[in-house]
Short mmCIF file of C-alpha atoms and ligand atoms in Angstrom, two decimals:
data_model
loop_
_atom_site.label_atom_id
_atom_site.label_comp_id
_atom_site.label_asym_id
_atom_site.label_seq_id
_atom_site.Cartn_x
_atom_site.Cartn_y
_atom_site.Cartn_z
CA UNK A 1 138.04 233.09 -23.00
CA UNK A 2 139.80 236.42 -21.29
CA UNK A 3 136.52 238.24 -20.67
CA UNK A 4 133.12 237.52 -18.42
CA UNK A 5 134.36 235.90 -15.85
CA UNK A 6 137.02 233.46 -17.90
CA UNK A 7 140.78 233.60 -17.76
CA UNK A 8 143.07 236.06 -16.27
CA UNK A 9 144.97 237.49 -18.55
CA UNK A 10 149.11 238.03 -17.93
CA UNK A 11 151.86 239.09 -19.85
CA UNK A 12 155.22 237.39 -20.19
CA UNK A 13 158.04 239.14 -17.28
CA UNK A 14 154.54 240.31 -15.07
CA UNK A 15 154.63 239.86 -11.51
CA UNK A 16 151.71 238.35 -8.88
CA UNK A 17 151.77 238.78 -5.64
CA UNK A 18 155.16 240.41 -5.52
CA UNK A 19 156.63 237.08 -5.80
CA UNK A 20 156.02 235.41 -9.12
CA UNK A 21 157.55 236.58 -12.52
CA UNK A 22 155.55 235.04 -15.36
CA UNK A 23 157.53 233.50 -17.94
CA UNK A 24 155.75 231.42 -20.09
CA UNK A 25 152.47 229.69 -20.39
CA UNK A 26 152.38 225.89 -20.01
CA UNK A 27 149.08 224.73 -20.39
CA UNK A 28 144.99 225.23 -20.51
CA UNK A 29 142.15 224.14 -18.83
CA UNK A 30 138.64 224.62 -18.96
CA UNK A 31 139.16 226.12 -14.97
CA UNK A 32 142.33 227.43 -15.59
CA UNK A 33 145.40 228.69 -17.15
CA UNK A 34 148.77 227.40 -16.02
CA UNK A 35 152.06 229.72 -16.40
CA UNK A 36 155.57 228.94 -15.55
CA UNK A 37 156.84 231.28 -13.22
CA UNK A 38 160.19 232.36 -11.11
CA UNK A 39 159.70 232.39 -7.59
CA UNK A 40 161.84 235.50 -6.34
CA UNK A 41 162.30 234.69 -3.16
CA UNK A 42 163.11 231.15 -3.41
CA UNK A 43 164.47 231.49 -6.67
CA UNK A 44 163.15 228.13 -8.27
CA UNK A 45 160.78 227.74 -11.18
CA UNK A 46 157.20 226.63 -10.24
CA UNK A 47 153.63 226.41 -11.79
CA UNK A 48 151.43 228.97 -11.25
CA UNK A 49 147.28 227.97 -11.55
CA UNK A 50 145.08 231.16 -12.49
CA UNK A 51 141.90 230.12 -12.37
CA UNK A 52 138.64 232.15 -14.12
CA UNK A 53 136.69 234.46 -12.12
CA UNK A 54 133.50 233.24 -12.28
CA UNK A 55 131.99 231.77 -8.84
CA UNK A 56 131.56 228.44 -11.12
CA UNK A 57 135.38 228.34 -10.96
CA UNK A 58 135.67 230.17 -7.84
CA UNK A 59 134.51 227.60 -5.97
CA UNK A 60 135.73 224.19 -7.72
CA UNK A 61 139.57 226.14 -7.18
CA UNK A 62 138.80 226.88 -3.49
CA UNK A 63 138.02 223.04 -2.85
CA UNK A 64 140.80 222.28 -5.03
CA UNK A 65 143.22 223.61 -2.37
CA UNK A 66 141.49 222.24 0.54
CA UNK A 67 141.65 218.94 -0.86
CA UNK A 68 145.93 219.59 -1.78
CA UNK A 69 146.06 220.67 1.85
CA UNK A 70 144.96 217.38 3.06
CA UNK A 71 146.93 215.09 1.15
CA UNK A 72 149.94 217.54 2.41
CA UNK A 73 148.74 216.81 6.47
CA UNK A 74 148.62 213.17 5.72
CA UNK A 75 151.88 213.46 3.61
CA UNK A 76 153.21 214.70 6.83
CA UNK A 77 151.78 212.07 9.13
CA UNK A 78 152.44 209.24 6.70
CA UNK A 79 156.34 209.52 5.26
CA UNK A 80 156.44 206.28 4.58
CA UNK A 81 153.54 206.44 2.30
CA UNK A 82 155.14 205.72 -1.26
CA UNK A 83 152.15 207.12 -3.59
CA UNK A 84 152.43 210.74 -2.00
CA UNK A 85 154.95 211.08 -4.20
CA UNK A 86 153.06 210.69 -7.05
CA UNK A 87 150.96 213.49 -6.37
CA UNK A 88 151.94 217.18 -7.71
CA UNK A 89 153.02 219.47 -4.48
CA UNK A 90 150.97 222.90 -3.66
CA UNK A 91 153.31 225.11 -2.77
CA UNK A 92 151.39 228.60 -2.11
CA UNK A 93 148.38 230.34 -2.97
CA UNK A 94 146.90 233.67 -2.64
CA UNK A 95 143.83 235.34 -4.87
CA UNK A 96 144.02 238.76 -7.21
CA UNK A 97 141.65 241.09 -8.68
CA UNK A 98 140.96 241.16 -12.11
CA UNK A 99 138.30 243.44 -14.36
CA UNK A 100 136.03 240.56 -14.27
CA UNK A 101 136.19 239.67 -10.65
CA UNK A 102 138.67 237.21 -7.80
CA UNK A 103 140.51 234.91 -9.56
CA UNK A 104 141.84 232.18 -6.81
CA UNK A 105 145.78 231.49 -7.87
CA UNK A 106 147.60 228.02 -6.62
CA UNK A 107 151.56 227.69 -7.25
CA UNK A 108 152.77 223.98 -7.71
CA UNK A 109 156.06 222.73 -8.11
CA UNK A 110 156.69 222.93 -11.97
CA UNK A 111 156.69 219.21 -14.36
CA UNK A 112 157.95 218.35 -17.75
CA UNK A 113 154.63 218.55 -19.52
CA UNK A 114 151.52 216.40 -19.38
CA UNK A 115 150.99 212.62 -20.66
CA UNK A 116 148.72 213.84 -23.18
CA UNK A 117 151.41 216.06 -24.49
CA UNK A 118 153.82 213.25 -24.12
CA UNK A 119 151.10 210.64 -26.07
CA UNK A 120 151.14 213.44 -29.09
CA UNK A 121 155.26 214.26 -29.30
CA UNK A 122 156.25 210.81 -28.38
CA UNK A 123 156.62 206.90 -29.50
CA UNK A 124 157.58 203.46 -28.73
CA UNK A 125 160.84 204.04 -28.18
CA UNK A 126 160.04 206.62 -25.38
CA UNK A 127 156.87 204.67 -23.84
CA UNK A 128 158.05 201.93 -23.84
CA UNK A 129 156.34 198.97 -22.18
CA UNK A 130 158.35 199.10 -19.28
CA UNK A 131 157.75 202.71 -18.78
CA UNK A 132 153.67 202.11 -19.70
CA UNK A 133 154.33 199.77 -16.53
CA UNK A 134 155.60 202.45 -14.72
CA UNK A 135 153.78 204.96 -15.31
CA UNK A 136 150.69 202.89 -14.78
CA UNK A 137 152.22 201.92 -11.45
CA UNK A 138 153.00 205.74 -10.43
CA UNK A 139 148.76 206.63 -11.11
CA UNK A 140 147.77 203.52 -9.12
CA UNK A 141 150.20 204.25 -6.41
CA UNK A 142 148.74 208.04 -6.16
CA UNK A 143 145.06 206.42 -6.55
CA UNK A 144 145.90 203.80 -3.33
CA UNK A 145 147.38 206.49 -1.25
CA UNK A 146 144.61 209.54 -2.19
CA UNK A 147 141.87 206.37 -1.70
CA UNK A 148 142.89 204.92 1.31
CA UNK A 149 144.85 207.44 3.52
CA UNK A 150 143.45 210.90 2.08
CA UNK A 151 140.12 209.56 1.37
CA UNK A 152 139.95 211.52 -2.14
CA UNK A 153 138.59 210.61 -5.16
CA UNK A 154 140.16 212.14 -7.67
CA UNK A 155 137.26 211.98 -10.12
CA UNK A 156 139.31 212.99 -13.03
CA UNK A 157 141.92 211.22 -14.11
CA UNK A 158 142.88 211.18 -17.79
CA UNK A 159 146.25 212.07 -19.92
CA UNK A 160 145.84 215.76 -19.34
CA UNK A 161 146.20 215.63 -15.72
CA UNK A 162 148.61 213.06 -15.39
CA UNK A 163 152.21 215.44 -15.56
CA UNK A 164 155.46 213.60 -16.54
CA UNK A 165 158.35 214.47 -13.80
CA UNK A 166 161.68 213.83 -15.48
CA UNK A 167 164.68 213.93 -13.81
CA UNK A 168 167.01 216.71 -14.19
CA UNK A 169 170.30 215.22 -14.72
CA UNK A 170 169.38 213.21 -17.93
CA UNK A 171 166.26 214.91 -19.83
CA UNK A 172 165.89 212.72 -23.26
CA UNK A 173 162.96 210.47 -22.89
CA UNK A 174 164.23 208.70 -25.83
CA UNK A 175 166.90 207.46 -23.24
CA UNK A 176 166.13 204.28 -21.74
CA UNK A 177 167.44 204.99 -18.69
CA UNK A 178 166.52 208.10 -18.94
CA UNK A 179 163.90 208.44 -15.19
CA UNK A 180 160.48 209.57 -15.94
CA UNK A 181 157.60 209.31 -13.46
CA UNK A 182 153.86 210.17 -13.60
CA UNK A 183 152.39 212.72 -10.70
CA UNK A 184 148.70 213.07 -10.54
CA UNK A 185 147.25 216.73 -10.89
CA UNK A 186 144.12 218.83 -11.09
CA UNK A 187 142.06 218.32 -7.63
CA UNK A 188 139.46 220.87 -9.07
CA UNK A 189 136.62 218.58 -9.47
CA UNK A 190 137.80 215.77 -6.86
CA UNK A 191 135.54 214.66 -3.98
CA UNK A 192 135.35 213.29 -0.26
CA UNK A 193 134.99 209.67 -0.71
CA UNK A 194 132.83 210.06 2.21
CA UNK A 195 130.22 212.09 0.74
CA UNK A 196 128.70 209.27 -0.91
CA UNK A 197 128.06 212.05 -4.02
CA UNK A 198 126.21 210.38 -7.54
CA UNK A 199 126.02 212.06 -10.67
CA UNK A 200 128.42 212.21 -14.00
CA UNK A 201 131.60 212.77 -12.44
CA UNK A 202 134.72 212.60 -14.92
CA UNK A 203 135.72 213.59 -18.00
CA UNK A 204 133.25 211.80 -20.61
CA UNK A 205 135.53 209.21 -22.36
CA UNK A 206 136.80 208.21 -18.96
CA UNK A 207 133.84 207.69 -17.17
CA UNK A 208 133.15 205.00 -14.95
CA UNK A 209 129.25 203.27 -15.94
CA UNK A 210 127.88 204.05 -12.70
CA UNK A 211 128.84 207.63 -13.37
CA UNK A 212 126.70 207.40 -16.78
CA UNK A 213 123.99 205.83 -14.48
CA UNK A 214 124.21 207.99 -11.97
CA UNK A 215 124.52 205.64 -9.61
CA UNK A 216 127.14 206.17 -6.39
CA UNK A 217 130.60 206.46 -7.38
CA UNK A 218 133.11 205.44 -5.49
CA UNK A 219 136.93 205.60 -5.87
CA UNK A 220 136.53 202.73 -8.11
CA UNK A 221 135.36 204.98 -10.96
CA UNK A 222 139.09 206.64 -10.98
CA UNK A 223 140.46 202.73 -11.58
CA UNK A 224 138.17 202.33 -14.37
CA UNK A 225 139.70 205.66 -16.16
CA UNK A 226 143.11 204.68 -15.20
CA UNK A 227 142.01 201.58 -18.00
CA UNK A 228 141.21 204.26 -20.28
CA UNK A 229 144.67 205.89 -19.58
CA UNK A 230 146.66 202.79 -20.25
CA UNK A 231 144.50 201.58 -23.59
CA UNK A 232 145.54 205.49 -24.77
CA UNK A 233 149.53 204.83 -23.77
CA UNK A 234 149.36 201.55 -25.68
CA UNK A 235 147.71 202.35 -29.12
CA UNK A 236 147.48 206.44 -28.96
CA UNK A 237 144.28 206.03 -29.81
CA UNK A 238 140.95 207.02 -27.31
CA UNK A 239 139.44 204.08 -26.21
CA UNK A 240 135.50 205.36 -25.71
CA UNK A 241 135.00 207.99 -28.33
CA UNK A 242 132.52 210.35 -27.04
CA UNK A 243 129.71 211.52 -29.23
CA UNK A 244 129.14 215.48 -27.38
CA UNK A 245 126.06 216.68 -28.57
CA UNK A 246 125.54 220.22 -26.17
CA UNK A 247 128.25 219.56 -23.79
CA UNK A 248 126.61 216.21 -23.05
CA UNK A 249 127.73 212.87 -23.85
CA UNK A 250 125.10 210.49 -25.61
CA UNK A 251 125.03 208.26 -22.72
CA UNK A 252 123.13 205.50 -24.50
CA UNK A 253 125.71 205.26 -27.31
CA UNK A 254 128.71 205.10 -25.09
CA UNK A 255 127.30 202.24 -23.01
CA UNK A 256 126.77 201.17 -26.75
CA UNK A 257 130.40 200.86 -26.47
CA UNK A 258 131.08 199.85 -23.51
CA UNK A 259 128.74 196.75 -23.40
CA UNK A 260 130.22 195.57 -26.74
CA UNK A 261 133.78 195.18 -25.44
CA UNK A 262 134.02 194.66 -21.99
CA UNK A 263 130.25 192.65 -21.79
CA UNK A 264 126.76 192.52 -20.37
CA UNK A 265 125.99 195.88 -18.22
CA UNK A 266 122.87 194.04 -15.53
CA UNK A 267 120.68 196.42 -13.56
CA UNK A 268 122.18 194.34 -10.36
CA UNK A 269 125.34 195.72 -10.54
CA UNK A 270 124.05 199.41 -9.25
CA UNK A 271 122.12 199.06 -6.34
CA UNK A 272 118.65 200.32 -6.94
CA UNK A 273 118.47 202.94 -3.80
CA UNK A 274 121.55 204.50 -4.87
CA UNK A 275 121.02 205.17 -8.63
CA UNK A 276 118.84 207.70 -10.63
CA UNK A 277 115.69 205.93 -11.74
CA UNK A 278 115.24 208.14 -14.34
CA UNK A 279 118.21 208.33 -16.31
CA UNK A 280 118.34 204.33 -15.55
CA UNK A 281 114.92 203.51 -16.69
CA UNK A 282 115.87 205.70 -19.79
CA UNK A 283 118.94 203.19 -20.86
CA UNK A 284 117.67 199.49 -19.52
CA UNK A 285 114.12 200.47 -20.58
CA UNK A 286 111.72 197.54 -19.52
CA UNK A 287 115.09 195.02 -19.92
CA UNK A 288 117.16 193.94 -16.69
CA UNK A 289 120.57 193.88 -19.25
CA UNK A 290 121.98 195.35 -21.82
CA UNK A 291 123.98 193.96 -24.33
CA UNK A 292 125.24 194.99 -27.35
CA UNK A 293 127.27 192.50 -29.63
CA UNK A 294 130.42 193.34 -30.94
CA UNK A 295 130.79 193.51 -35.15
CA UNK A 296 134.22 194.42 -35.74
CA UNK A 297 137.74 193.32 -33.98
CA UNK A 298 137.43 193.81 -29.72
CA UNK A 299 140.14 196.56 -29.23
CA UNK A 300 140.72 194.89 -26.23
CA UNK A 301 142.09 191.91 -27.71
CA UNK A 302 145.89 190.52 -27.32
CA UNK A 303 145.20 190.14 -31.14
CA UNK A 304 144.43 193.94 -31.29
CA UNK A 305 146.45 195.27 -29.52
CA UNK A 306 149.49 193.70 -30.93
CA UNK A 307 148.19 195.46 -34.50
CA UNK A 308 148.97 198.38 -32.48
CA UNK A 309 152.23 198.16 -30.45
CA UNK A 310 155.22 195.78 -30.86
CA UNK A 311 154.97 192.77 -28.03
CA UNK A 312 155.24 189.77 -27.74
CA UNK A 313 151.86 187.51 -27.21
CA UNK A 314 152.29 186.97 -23.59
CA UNK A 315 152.90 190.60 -22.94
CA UNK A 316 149.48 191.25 -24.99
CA UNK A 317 147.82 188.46 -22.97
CA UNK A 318 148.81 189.86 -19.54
CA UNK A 319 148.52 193.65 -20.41
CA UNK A 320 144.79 192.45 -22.09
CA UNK A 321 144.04 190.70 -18.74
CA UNK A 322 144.48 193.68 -17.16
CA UNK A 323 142.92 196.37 -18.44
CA UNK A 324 139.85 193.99 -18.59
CA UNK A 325 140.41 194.39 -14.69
CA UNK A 326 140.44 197.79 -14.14
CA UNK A 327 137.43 198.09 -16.47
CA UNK A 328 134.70 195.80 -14.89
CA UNK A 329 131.42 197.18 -15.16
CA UNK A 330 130.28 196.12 -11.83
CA UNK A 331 132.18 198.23 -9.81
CA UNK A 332 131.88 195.32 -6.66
CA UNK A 333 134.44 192.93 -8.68
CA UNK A 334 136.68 196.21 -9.94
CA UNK A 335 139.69 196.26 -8.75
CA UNK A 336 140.84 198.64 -6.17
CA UNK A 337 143.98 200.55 -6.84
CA UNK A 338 145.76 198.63 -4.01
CA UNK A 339 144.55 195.39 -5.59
CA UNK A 340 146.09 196.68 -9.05
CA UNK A 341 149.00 197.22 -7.87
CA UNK A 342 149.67 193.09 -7.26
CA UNK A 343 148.95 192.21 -10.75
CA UNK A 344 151.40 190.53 -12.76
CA UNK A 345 151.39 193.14 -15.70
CA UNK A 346 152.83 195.47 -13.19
CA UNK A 347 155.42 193.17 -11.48
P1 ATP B 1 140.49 220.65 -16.61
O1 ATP B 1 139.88 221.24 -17.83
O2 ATP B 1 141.02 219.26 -16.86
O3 ATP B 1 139.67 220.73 -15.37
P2 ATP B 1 142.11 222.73 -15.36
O4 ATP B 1 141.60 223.98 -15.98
O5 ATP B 1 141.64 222.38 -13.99
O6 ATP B 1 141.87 221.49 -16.33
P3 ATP B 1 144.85 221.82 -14.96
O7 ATP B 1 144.52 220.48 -15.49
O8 ATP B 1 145.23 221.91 -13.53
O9 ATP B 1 143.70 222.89 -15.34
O10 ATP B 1 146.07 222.43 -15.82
C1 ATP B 1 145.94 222.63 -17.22
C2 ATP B 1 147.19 222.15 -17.95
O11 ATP B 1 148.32 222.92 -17.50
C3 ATP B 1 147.56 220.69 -17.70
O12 ATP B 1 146.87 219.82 -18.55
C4 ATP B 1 149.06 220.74 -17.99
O13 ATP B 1 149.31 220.72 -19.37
C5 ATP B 1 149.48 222.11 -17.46
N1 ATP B 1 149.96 222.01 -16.06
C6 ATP B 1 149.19 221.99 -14.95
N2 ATP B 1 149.92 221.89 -13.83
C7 ATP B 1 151.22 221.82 -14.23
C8 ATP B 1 152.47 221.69 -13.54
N3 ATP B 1 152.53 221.61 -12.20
N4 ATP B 1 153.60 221.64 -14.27
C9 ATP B 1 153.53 221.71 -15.62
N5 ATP B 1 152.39 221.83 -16.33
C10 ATP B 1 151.24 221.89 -15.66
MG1 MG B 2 142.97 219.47 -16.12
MG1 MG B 3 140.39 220.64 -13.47
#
């Protein structure tokens, strides 16, 4: 994806912007490609973001820095502000010329790897359910401060862009006290909250229903995919399988899905000046609910989930309790992040 507008390409030992000797790639988006890097003049390690050329990339990248440049002002106003933390720093950025065109370039400060990464190499012994817990707590904590004092949604959160920070002193994750924390990455498709924007925002599998509706989305939508997130720490397994057909998501299927384990999606939970009548009349039709009755096992069942990760029934019963929380289809009893935070799973 090196040509027409795509990635820039680099080799190992190159230098950008007289500063930044490439030393190995860490990762791939579908903006972006991610290198480690030496910073000469500071002489640390850091994360460089090269993102493709092409003005649909352009653009997302040149918001994506606007919005890391708030949260840094309010960072700066706010020290006591715990989640800032758990948000991944911009350090620099600066734009080069390649064949195809401007390719905007961020530096961050350099993490472990992501959580999807982690999901993939890892297993109980290194997530355990205390560190689900804290992990869980780190996202929310980033969600409460980017909701409530940047006034940011993130719009995509999901394993990918969640990056494990582990401290440097004692690196084995197997290690139980071993300290790992989650920062939140990957502004590039976030949003004012103030904007009052509709429309499928989020990655597919972690999308909020009044995304699929089209109805207003508000920061609740990144709760609901933080649910998604901690289903996928728990079991490794997606929890919405997405059936792509063309890039899209068969909308009608997933709320399939979602209707069967979580319950009744009602036409009342979206207000009706705020959604797409369209795309709404195409999934209610002529009904006011829809409901689709589960066949198999609920996944998100204490009974379930303990097929799928060693704990005791309580611990199923709370962490089953929860997730059923964060993933209420009518976004007015959803909780917020900061209402997350106080539940019992996490404390
Ligand atoms: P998307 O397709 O989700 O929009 P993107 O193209 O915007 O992705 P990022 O998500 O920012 O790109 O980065 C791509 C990958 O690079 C991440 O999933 C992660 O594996 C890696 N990565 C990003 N930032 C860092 C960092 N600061 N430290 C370590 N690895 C990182
Ligand atoms: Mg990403
Ligand atoms: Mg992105």
């Amino acid at each position: 994806d090196y040509g027409n507008g795509g990635y820039y390409p680099v080799k190992n030992g190159q230098i950008l912007n007289k500063r930044y000797e490439v030393q190995k790639m860490l990762g791939n988006g579908h903006f972006a490609i991610v290198h480690m890097a030496e910073d000469r003049m500071t002489e640390s390690t850091v994360a460089v973001k090269i993102a493709k050329s092409d003005r649909r990339y352009a653009k997302p990248s040149e918001m994506e820095i606007k919005f890391m440049e708030r949260i840094k002002e309010v960072t700066k106003s706010n020290s006591s502000s715990p989640g800032s933390k758990n948000i991944v720093k911009l350090l620099d950025d600066f734009r080069i010329k390649g064949k195809e065109g401007i390719h905007v370039v961020m530096v961050f400060e350099v993490l472990c790897m992501d959580l999807d990464r982690l999901l993939f190499e890892s297993n109980q012994q290194v997530l355990t359910l205390d560190r689900i817990r804290k992990f869980s707590k780190n996202i929310l904590e980033g969600l409460l401060f980017l909701h409530t004092k940047c006034k940011i949604m993130h719009l995509d959160i999901k394993p990918e862009n969640c990056l494990v920070k582990v401290d440097p002193h004692n690196m084995d994750l197997s290690d139980p006290s071993c300290n790992a924390s989650l920062k939140i990455g990957d502004f590039g498709t976030s949003a004012w909250i103030t904007d009052n924007i509709k429309g499928k925002t989020q990655t597919c599998h972690y999308r909020a229903p009044e995304a699929f509706l089209e109805a207003n989305v508000s920061p609740l939508v990144d709760v609901w995919s933080v649910g998604c997130v901690l289903y996928e720490m728990i079991t490794r397994d997606l929890l919405f399988l997405c059936n792509e057909e063309g890039g899209d998501c068969k909308s009608k299927l997933h709320f399939g899905y979602i209707s069967e384990m979580l319950g009744p999606i009602r036409t009342r939970f979206f207000k009706k000046d705020e959604r797409n009548t369209v795309f709404f009349d195409e999934v209610f039709g002529k009904e006011k609910v829809f409901v689709k009755e589960f066949a198999e096992p609920n996944p998100i069942s204490p009974e379930e989930l303990m097929k799928k990760y060693s704990m005791t029934m309580s611990e199923a019963d709370e962490l089953c309790g929860f997730m059923r929380e964060l993933m209420v289809i009518n976004p007015n009893q959803r909780l917020s992040a900061k209402e997350a935070l106080k539940h019992p799973f996490l404390n």
